[in-house]
mmCIF file of C-alpha atoms in Angstrom:
data_model
loop_
_atom_site.group_PDB
_atom_site.id
_atom_site.type_symbol
_atom_site.label_atom_id
_atom_site.label_comp_id
_atom_site.label_asym_id
_atom_site.label_seq_id
_atom_site.Cartn_x
_atom_site.Cartn_y
_atom_site.Cartn_z
ATOM 1 C CA UNK T 283 172.331 152.159 155.806
ATOM 2 C CA UNK T 284 170.214 149.491 154.138
ATOM 3 C CA UNK T 285 169.575 150.009 150.485
ATOM 4 C CA UNK T 286 165.983 149.637 149.396
ATOM 5 C CA UNK T 287 165.515 147.194 146.532
ATOM 6 C CA UNK T 288 163.382 148.488 143.714
ATOM 7 C CA UNK T 289 160.489 146.283 142.803
ATOM 8 C CA UNK T 290 159.028 146.201 139.307
ATOM 9 C CA UNK T 291 155.337 147.099 139.130
ATOM 10 C CA UNK T 292 152.997 144.157 138.667
ATOM 11 C CA UNK T 293 151.444 143.923 135.203
ATOM 12 C CA UNK T 294 147.797 144.994 135.079
ATOM 13 C CA UNK T 295 145.122 142.329 135.148
ATOM 14 C CA UNK T 296 144.327 140.902 131.739
ATOM 15 C CA UNK T 297 147.621 142.036 130.226
ATOM 16 C CA UNK T 298 149.221 139.649 127.762
ATOM 17 C CA UNK T 299 152.594 138.384 129.051
ATOM 18 C CA UNK T 300 155.698 138.808 126.900
ATOM 19 C CA UNK T 301 155.547 136.445 123.984
ATOM 20 C CA UNK T 302 151.815 135.863 124.505
ATOM 21 C CA UNK T 303 150.785 137.457 121.234
ATOM 22 C CA UNK T 304 153.328 135.310 119.423
ATOM 23 C CA UNK T 305 151.986 132.127 121.085
ATOM 24 C CA UNK T 306 148.407 133.133 120.285
ATOM 25 C CA UNK T 307 149.355 133.844 116.698
ATOM 26 C CA UNK T 308 151.097 130.493 116.474
ATOM 27 C CA UNK T 309 148.012 128.733 117.897
ATOM 28 C CA UNK T 310 145.718 130.367 115.356
ATOM 29 C CA UNK T 311 148.117 129.445 112.594
ATOM 30 C CA UNK T 312 148.123 125.800 113.682
ATOM 31 C CA UNK T 313 144.291 125.759 113.688
ATOM 32 C CA UNK T 314 144.168 127.325 110.235
ATOM 33 C CA UNK T 315 146.745 124.822 108.987
ATOM 34 C CA UNK T 316 144.678 121.944 110.367
ATOM 35 C CA UNK T 317 141.561 123.197 108.582
ATOM 36 C CA UNK T 318 143.572 123.565 105.399
ATOM 37 C CA UNK T 319 144.718 119.928 105.574
ATOM 38 C CA UNK T 320 141.224 118.640 106.304
ATOM 39 C CA UNK T 321 139.499 120.784 103.662
ATOM 40 C CA UNK T 322 140.307 118.547 100.604
ATOM 41 C CA UNK T 323 138.800 115.488 102.298
ATOM 42 C CA UNK T 324 135.694 117.380 103.387
ATOM 43 C CA UNK T 325 135.210 118.888 99.923
ATOM 44 C CA UNK T 326 135.660 115.491 98.253
ATOM 45 C CA UNK T 327 133.137 113.791 100.564
ATOM 46 C CA UNK T 328 130.685 116.655 100.064
ATOM 47 C CA UNK T 329 130.946 116.387 96.280
ATOM 48 C CA UNK T 330 130.561 112.597 96.328
ATOM 49 C CA UNK T 331 127.472 112.904 98.537
ATOM 50 C CA UNK T 332 125.895 115.902 96.820
ATOM 51 C CA UNK T 333 126.429 115.027 93.151
ATOM 52 C CA UNK T 334 123.936 112.100 92.984
ATOM 53 C CA UNK T 335 121.346 114.160 94.871
ATOM 54 C CA UNK T 336 121.732 117.192 92.634
ATOM 55 C CA UNK T 337 121.818 115.074 89.470
ATOM 56 C CA UNK T 338 118.615 113.250 90.498
ATOM 57 C CA UNK T 339 116.955 116.607 91.169
ATOM 58 C CA UNK T 340 118.083 117.754 87.699
ATOM 59 C CA UNK T 341 116.697 114.647 85.951
ATOM 60 C CA UNK T 342 113.390 115.024 87.781
ATOM 61 C CA UNK T 343 112.744 118.254 85.875
ATOM 62 C CA UNK T 344 112.547 116.495 82.490
ATOM 63 C CA UNK T 345 109.902 114.374 80.805
ATOM 64 C CA UNK T 346 110.897 110.947 79.499
ATOM 65 C CA UNK T 347 109.274 108.391 77.252
ATOM 66 C CA UNK T 348 110.980 105.169 78.177
ATOM 67 C CA UNK T 349 114.599 106.217 78.486
ATOM 68 C CA UNK T 350 114.352 108.948 75.855
ATOM 69 C CA UNK T 351 114.255 112.512 77.098
ATOM 70 C CA UNK T 352 111.354 114.466 75.606
ATOM 71 C CA UNK T 353 111.904 117.934 77.009
ATOM 72 C CA UNK T 354 111.784 120.156 80.048
ATOM 73 C CA UNK T 355 108.839 119.350 82.331
ATOM 74 C CA UNK T 356 109.432 121.675 85.258
ATOM 75 C CA UNK T 357 107.577 120.462 88.338
ATOM 76 C CA UNK T 358 105.077 118.335 86.399
ATOM 77 C CA UNK T 359 106.698 115.089 87.572
ATOM 78 C CA UNK T 360 106.399 116.186 91.192
ATOM 79 C CA UNK T 361 102.740 117.114 90.724
ATOM 80 C CA UNK T 362 101.979 113.748 89.101
ATOM 81 C CA UNK T 363 103.785 111.782 91.814
ATOM 82 C CA UNK T 364 102.353 113.733 94.756
ATOM 83 C CA UNK T 365 98.798 113.584 93.429
ATOM 84 C CA UNK T 366 99.004 109.866 92.664
ATOM 85 C CA UNK T 367 98.393 107.082 95.127
ATOM 86 C CA UNK T 368 101.481 104.926 94.589
ATOM 87 C CA UNK T 369 103.869 107.326 96.311
ATOM 88 C CA UNK T 370 101.699 107.787 99.391
ATOM 89 C CA UNK T 371 101.020 104.054 99.639
ATOM 90 C CA UNK T 372 104.777 103.493 99.603
ATOM 91 C CA UNK T 373 105.266 106.183 102.272
ATOM 92 C CA UNK T 374 102.689 104.541 104.560
ATOM 93 C CA UNK T 375 104.200 101.086 104.014
ATOM 94 C CA UNK T 376 107.706 102.400 104.721
ATOM 95 C CA UNK T 377 106.596 104.171 107.908
ATOM 96 C CA UNK T 378 104.734 101.088 109.187
ATOM 97 C CA UNK T 379 107.772 98.939 108.492
ATOM 98 C CA UNK T 380 110.121 101.434 110.158
ATOM 99 C CA UNK T 381 108.088 101.943 113.331
ATOM 100 C CA UNK T 382 107.373 98.237 113.844
ATOM 101 C CA UNK T 383 110.889 97.045 113.020
ATOM 102 C CA UNK T 384 112.719 99.631 115.106
ATOM 103 C CA UNK T 385 110.398 99.120 118.096
ATOM 104 C CA UNK T 386 110.808 95.325 118.151
ATOM 105 C CA UNK T 387 114.530 95.535 117.433
ATOM 106 C CA UNK T 388 115.024 97.929 120.333
ATOM 107 C CA UNK T 389 113.113 95.784 122.829
ATOM 108 C CA UNK T 390 114.759 92.523 121.729
ATOM 109 C CA UNK T 391 118.165 94.187 121.361
ATOM 110 C CA UNK T 392 117.919 95.586 124.881
ATOM 111 C CA UNK T 393 117.148 92.108 126.220
ATOM 112 C CA UNK T 394 120.086 90.612 124.334
ATOM 113 C CA UNK T 395 122.412 93.390 125.529
ATOM 114 C CA UNK T 396 121.423 92.903 129.173
ATOM 115 C CA UNK T 397 121.975 89.168 128.795
ATOM 116 C CA UNK T 398 125.369 89.526 127.112
ATOM 117 C CA UNK T 399 126.475 92.015 129.767
ATOM 118 C CA UNK T 400 126.072 89.438 132.552
ATOM 119 C CA UNK T 401 128.958 87.282 133.762
ATOM 120 C CA UNK T 402 128.170 83.578 133.320
ATOM 121 C CA UNK T 403 129.758 80.436 131.975
ATOM 122 C CA UNK T 404 129.567 80.336 128.178
ATOM 123 C CA UNK T 405 129.076 84.092 127.755
ATOM 124 C CA UNK T 406 131.428 84.200 124.757
ATOM 125 C CA UNK T 407 129.522 81.445 122.939
ATOM 126 C CA UNK T 408 126.221 83.174 123.734
ATOM 127 C CA UNK T 409 127.463 86.473 122.326
ATOM 128 C CA UNK T 410 128.708 84.817 119.140
ATOM 129 C CA UNK T 411 125.413 82.943 118.684
ATOM 130 C CA UNK T 412 123.317 86.077 119.123
ATOM 131 C CA UNK T 413 125.396 87.995 116.571
ATOM 132 C CA UNK T 414 125.221 85.318 113.844
ATOM 133 C CA UNK T 415 122.064 86.704 112.122
ATOM 134 C CA UNK T 416 123.644 90.140 111.823
ATOM 135 C CA UNK T 417 126.739 88.682 110.110
ATOM 136 C CA UNK T 418 124.686 86.948 107.405
ATOM 137 C CA UNK T 419 124.261 89.167 104.290
ATOM 138 C CA UNK T 420 120.769 90.648 104.027
ATOM 139 C CA UNK T 421 120.014 89.149 100.600
ATOM 140 C CA UNK T 422 120.867 85.671 101.862
ATOM 141 C CA UNK T 423 118.692 86.230 104.937
ATOM 142 C CA UNK T 424 115.824 87.365 102.720
ATOM 143 C CA UNK T 425 116.156 84.282 100.512
ATOM 144 C CA UNK T 426 116.257 82.036 103.568
ATOM 145 C CA UNK T 427 113.084 83.575 105.028
ATOM 146 C CA UNK T 428 111.431 83.362 101.614
ATOM 147 C CA UNK T 429 111.918 79.586 101.550
ATOM 148 C CA UNK T 430 110.829 79.173 105.188
ATOM 149 C CA UNK T 431 107.631 81.206 104.699
ATOM 150 C CA UNK T 432 106.798 79.878 101.255
ATOM 151 C CA UNK T 433 103.837 77.548 100.855
ATOM 152 C CA UNK T 434 106.087 74.837 99.459
ATOM 153 C CA UNK T 435 108.124 73.488 101.265
ATOM 154 C CA UNK T 436 106.638 75.699 104.008
ATOM 155 C CA UNK T 437 108.899 75.068 107.006
ATOM 156 C CA UNK T 438 107.070 77.668 109.130
ATOM 157 C CA UNK T 439 103.670 76.277 108.133
ATOM 158 C CA UNK T 440 104.731 72.748 108.996
ATOM 159 C CA UNK T 441 106.179 73.931 112.307
ATOM 160 C CA UNK T 442 103.021 75.814 113.285
ATOM 161 C CA UNK T 443 100.621 73.343 111.695
ATOM 162 C CA UNK T 444 99.069 75.934 109.390
ATOM 163 C CA UNK T 445 98.859 73.773 106.286
ATOM 164 C CA UNK T 446 99.098 75.818 103.082
ATOM 165 C CA UNK T 447 98.846 79.304 104.550
ATOM 166 C CA UNK T 448 100.412 81.811 102.140
ATOM 167 C CA UNK T 449 102.433 84.262 104.274
ATOM 168 C CA UNK T 450 103.977 86.172 101.383
ATOM 169 C CA UNK T 451 100.934 86.139 99.121
ATOM 170 C CA UNK T 452 98.402 88.024 101.225
ATOM 171 C CA UNK T 453 98.026 91.290 103.076
ATOM 172 C CA UNK T 454 99.012 92.222 105.741
ATOM 173 C CA UNK T 455 100.972 89.023 106.357
ATOM 174 C CA UNK T 456 103.492 89.765 103.615
ATOM 175 C CA UNK T 457 104.551 92.969 105.386
ATOM 176 C CA UNK T 458 104.508 91.187 108.760
ATOM 177 C CA UNK T 459 106.833 88.547 107.322
ATOM 178 C CA UNK T 460 109.280 91.178 106.100
ATOM 179 C CA UNK T 461 109.225 92.906 109.490
ATOM 180 C CA UNK T 462 109.894 89.542 111.167
ATOM 181 C CA UNK T 463 112.858 88.880 108.886
ATOM 182 C CA UNK T 464 114.282 92.347 109.495
ATOM 183 C CA UNK T 465 113.927 92.053 113.275
ATOM 184 C CA UNK T 466 115.668 88.673 113.227
ATOM 185 C CA UNK T 467 118.475 90.086 111.079
ATOM 186 C CA UNK T 468 119.098 93.432 112.792
ATOM 187 C CA UNK T 469 118.176 93.064 116.479
ATOM 188 C CA UNK T 470 121.718 91.734 117.184
ATOM 189 C CA UNK T 471 123.168 94.955 115.736
ATOM 190 C CA UNK T 472 121.075 97.012 118.153
ATOM 191 C CA UNK T 473 122.166 94.687 120.958
ATOM 192 C CA UNK T 474 125.809 95.252 120.063
ATOM 193 C CA UNK T 475 125.433 99.035 120.233
ATOM 194 C CA UNK T 476 123.566 98.870 123.535
ATOM 195 C CA UNK T 477 126.105 96.410 124.961
ATOM 196 C CA UNK T 478 128.873 98.911 124.249
ATOM 197 C CA UNK T 479 126.909 101.499 126.236
ATOM 198 C CA UNK T 480 126.232 99.096 129.110
ATOM 199 C CA UNK T 481 129.915 98.368 129.545
ATOM 200 C CA UNK T 482 130.615 102.054 130.220
ATOM 201 C CA UNK T 483 128.332 102.106 133.297
ATOM 202 C CA UNK T 484 130.386 101.645 136.508
ATOM 203 C CA UNK T 485 129.499 98.527 138.473
ATOM 204 C CA UNK T 486 129.909 100.528 141.690
ATOM 205 C CA UNK T 487 126.642 102.325 140.968
ATOM 206 C CA UNK T 488 124.752 99.040 140.870
ATOM 207 C CA UNK T 489 126.445 97.857 144.061
ATOM 208 C CA UNK T 490 125.483 101.064 145.863
ATOM 209 C CA UNK T 491 121.892 100.717 144.625
ATOM 210 C CA UNK T 492 121.729 97.115 145.897
ATOM 211 C CA UNK T 493 123.004 98.225 149.298
ATOM 212 C CA UNK T 494 120.263 100.882 149.399
ATOM 213 C CA UNK T 495 117.675 98.190 148.691
ATOM 214 C CA UNK T 496 116.847 99.075 145.064
ATOM 215 C CA UNK T 497 115.073 96.347 143.108
ATOM 216 C CA UNK T 498 116.238 95.103 139.717
ATOM 217 C CA UNK T 499 113.548 97.188 137.989
ATOM 218 C CA UNK T 500 114.546 100.314 139.926
ATOM 219 C CA UNK T 501 118.199 99.777 139.020
ATOM 220 C CA UNK T 502 117.190 99.424 135.369
ATOM 221 C CA UNK T 503 114.968 102.527 135.260
ATOM 222 C CA UNK T 504 117.039 104.778 137.542
ATOM 223 C CA UNK T 505 120.579 103.802 136.494
ATOM 224 C CA UNK T 506 120.709 101.791 133.280
ATOM 225 C CA UNK T 507 118.261 103.724 131.087
ATOM 226 C CA UNK T 508 119.453 107.264 132.003
ATOM 227 C CA UNK T 509 123.140 106.392 131.544
ATOM 228 C CA UNK T 510 122.396 104.408 128.386
ATOM 229 C CA UNK T 511 120.710 107.329 126.627
ATOM 230 C CA UNK T 512 123.631 108.097 124.242
ATOM 231 C CA UNK T 513 123.835 104.468 123.063
ATOM 232 C CA UNK T 514 120.044 104.260 122.719
ATOM 233 C CA UNK T 515 120.033 107.441 120.654
ATOM 234 C CA UNK T 516 122.724 106.142 118.286
ATOM 235 C CA UNK T 517 121.010 102.757 117.892
ATOM 236 C CA UNK T 518 117.581 104.263 117.193
ATOM 237 C CA UNK T 519 119.000 106.837 114.780
ATOM 238 C CA UNK T 520 120.952 104.248 112.773
ATOM 239 C CA UNK T 521 118.051 101.833 112.569
ATOM 240 C CA UNK T 522 115.424 104.483 111.783
ATOM 241 C CA UNK T 523 117.367 105.943 108.861
ATOM 242 C CA UNK T 524 118.324 102.482 107.602
ATOM 243 C CA UNK T 525 114.738 101.176 107.816
ATOM 244 C CA UNK T 526 113.408 104.149 105.861
ATOM 245 C CA UNK T 527 115.671 103.076 102.980
ATOM 246 C CA UNK T 528 114.764 99.369 103.102
ATOM 247 C CA UNK T 529 114.945 97.664 99.711
ATOM 248 C CA UNK T 530 116.561 94.231 99.730
ATOM 249 C CA UNK T 531 114.120 92.358 101.990
ATOM 250 C CA UNK T 532 110.891 93.291 100.139
ATOM 251 C CA UNK T 533 112.615 93.051 96.762
ATOM 252 C CA UNK T 534 113.758 89.465 97.380
ATOM 253 C CA UNK T 535 110.863 88.135 99.474
ATOM 254 C CA UNK T 536 107.836 89.614 97.683
ATOM 255 C CA UNK T 537 109.079 91.785 94.827
ATOM 256 C CA UNK T 538 107.138 94.646 96.405
ATOM 257 C CA UNK T 539 103.744 92.951 95.938
ATOM 258 C CA UNK T 540 100.917 92.494 98.443
ATOM 259 C CA UNK T 541 101.379 95.779 100.261
ATOM 260 C CA UNK T 542 105.173 95.639 100.617
ATOM 261 C CA UNK T 543 106.183 98.349 98.138
ATOM 262 C CA UNK T 544 108.498 100.644 100.080
ATOM 263 C CA UNK T 545 109.900 103.929 98.789
ATOM 264 C CA UNK T 546 113.151 102.348 97.617
ATOM 265 C CA UNK T 547 111.304 99.528 95.855
ATOM 266 C CA UNK T 548 109.100 102.078 94.088
ATOM 267 C CA UNK T 549 112.156 104.060 92.960
ATOM 268 C CA UNK T 550 113.776 100.898 91.579
ATOM 269 C CA UNK T 551 110.569 100.022 89.718
ATOM 270 C CA UNK T 552 110.646 103.275 87.724
ATOM 271 C CA UNK T 553 114.383 103.039 87.112
ATOM 272 C CA UNK T 554 114.580 99.389 85.983
ATOM 273 C CA UNK T 555 111.221 97.619 85.617
ATOM 274 C CA UNK T 556 109.211 100.538 84.185
ATOM 275 C CA UNK T 557 112.045 102.771 82.951
ATOM 276 C CA UNK T 558 111.204 106.436 83.301
ATOM 277 C CA UNK T 559 114.246 108.351 84.598
ATOM 278 C CA UNK T 560 112.184 111.498 85.181
ATOM 279 C CA UNK T 561 109.637 109.850 87.462
ATOM 280 C CA UNK T 562 112.326 107.666 89.027
ATOM 281 C CA UNK T 563 114.490 110.690 89.818
ATOM 282 C CA UNK T 564 111.442 112.489 91.221
ATOM 283 C CA UNK T 565 110.662 109.575 93.512
ATOM 284 C CA UNK T 566 114.317 109.351 94.495
ATOM 285 C CA UNK T 567 114.449 113.054 95.377
ATOM 286 C CA UNK T 568 111.227 112.856 97.387
ATOM 287 C CA UNK T 569 112.534 109.767 99.188
ATOM 288 C CA UNK T 570 115.674 111.680 100.102
ATOM 289 C CA UNK T 571 113.562 114.558 101.421
ATOM 290 C CA UNK T 572 111.401 112.188 103.504
ATOM 291 C CA UNK T 573 114.409 110.353 104.985
ATOM 292 C CA UNK T 574 116.280 113.594 105.634
ATOM 293 C CA UNK T 575 113.241 115.235 107.206
ATOM 294 C CA UNK T 576 112.529 112.335 109.553
ATOM 295 C CA UNK T 577 116.217 112.045 110.403
ATOM 296 C CA UNK T 578 116.464 115.743 111.270
ATOM 297 C CA UNK T 579 113.238 115.562 113.275
ATOM 298 C CA UNK T 580 114.540 112.496 115.083
ATOM 299 C CA UNK T 581 117.823 114.190 115.952
ATOM 300 C CA UNK T 582 116.008 117.364 116.980
ATOM 301 C CA UNK T 583 113.606 115.626 119.353
ATOM 302 C CA UNK T 584 115.724 112.868 120.882
ATOM 303 C CA UNK T 585 119.066 114.647 120.584
ATOM 304 C CA UNK T 586 117.735 117.760 122.325
ATOM 305 C CA UNK T 587 116.297 115.662 125.120
ATOM 306 C CA UNK T 588 119.642 113.882 125.412
ATOM 307 C CA UNK T 589 121.526 117.176 125.795
ATOM 308 C CA UNK T 590 118.993 118.694 128.211
ATOM 309 C CA UNK T 591 118.923 115.566 130.318
ATOM 310 C CA UNK T 592 122.716 115.311 130.564
ATOM 311 C CA UNK T 593 123.553 115.364 134.291
ATOM 312 C CA UNK T 594 126.773 117.239 133.556
ATOM 313 C CA UNK T 595 124.910 120.251 132.106
#
């Protein structure tokens, strides 16, 4: 007579296996421990970033005569700055500079990136040559462009045969000159970011497109641009935020004169040249709000489009 073997009932669906609660508890504990280790660094970085902002906001609430504090002013400094013309002129100048610089840097940087991504003899030398302007410190670049655009010796004027044309002493050419210097200096940085994105695109996709008869323009618009969106987003975000804070080029080349007073130059003027910590802190706080607002708007518009347009979603 065969004995029937008893079989243990199968555990119900969704039941936690033996030891599962312990493993889950251990996993939660590891996550909590990781957050605990990271917390000091995050708190330190937050304090370092927030303290200057909060201190500037605090100083903006006081009235100063020179560097001497006179008393609590409330929002009077903000009213004076926002109802005056200097702040809004600086905002317009900064926005013009940002839009023009970033647009030209993106177009030129894209061309450089496509060139550096090709396989040809001397590619390494070409890459190094293109990146030289970005390596040069900005102040040195500004001084170099100042001498080239100056009336005397006037290298640019002699090259173009313009005689004694004063690039840095008239509007709007002073701002155009600063935009030109910034594009020359920073377009290689944009090219470097875009080149990193180009090198992640599989060559097989281009080969398949060539076999299907796609033209170079179709390959660029249907393959390169869609797959390069993350790199484009990073490049535009970095350059937009950085351009909104531009200081060194106008400070060295024109001193902020002839329509080149940006927000950062205006802040420096009330901190150093015309010392008034209250007004300077007010301008600094408003500059932070403008840069933060445009940065958030930029991330919201382009970043959302990047996520929605992700083919993996």
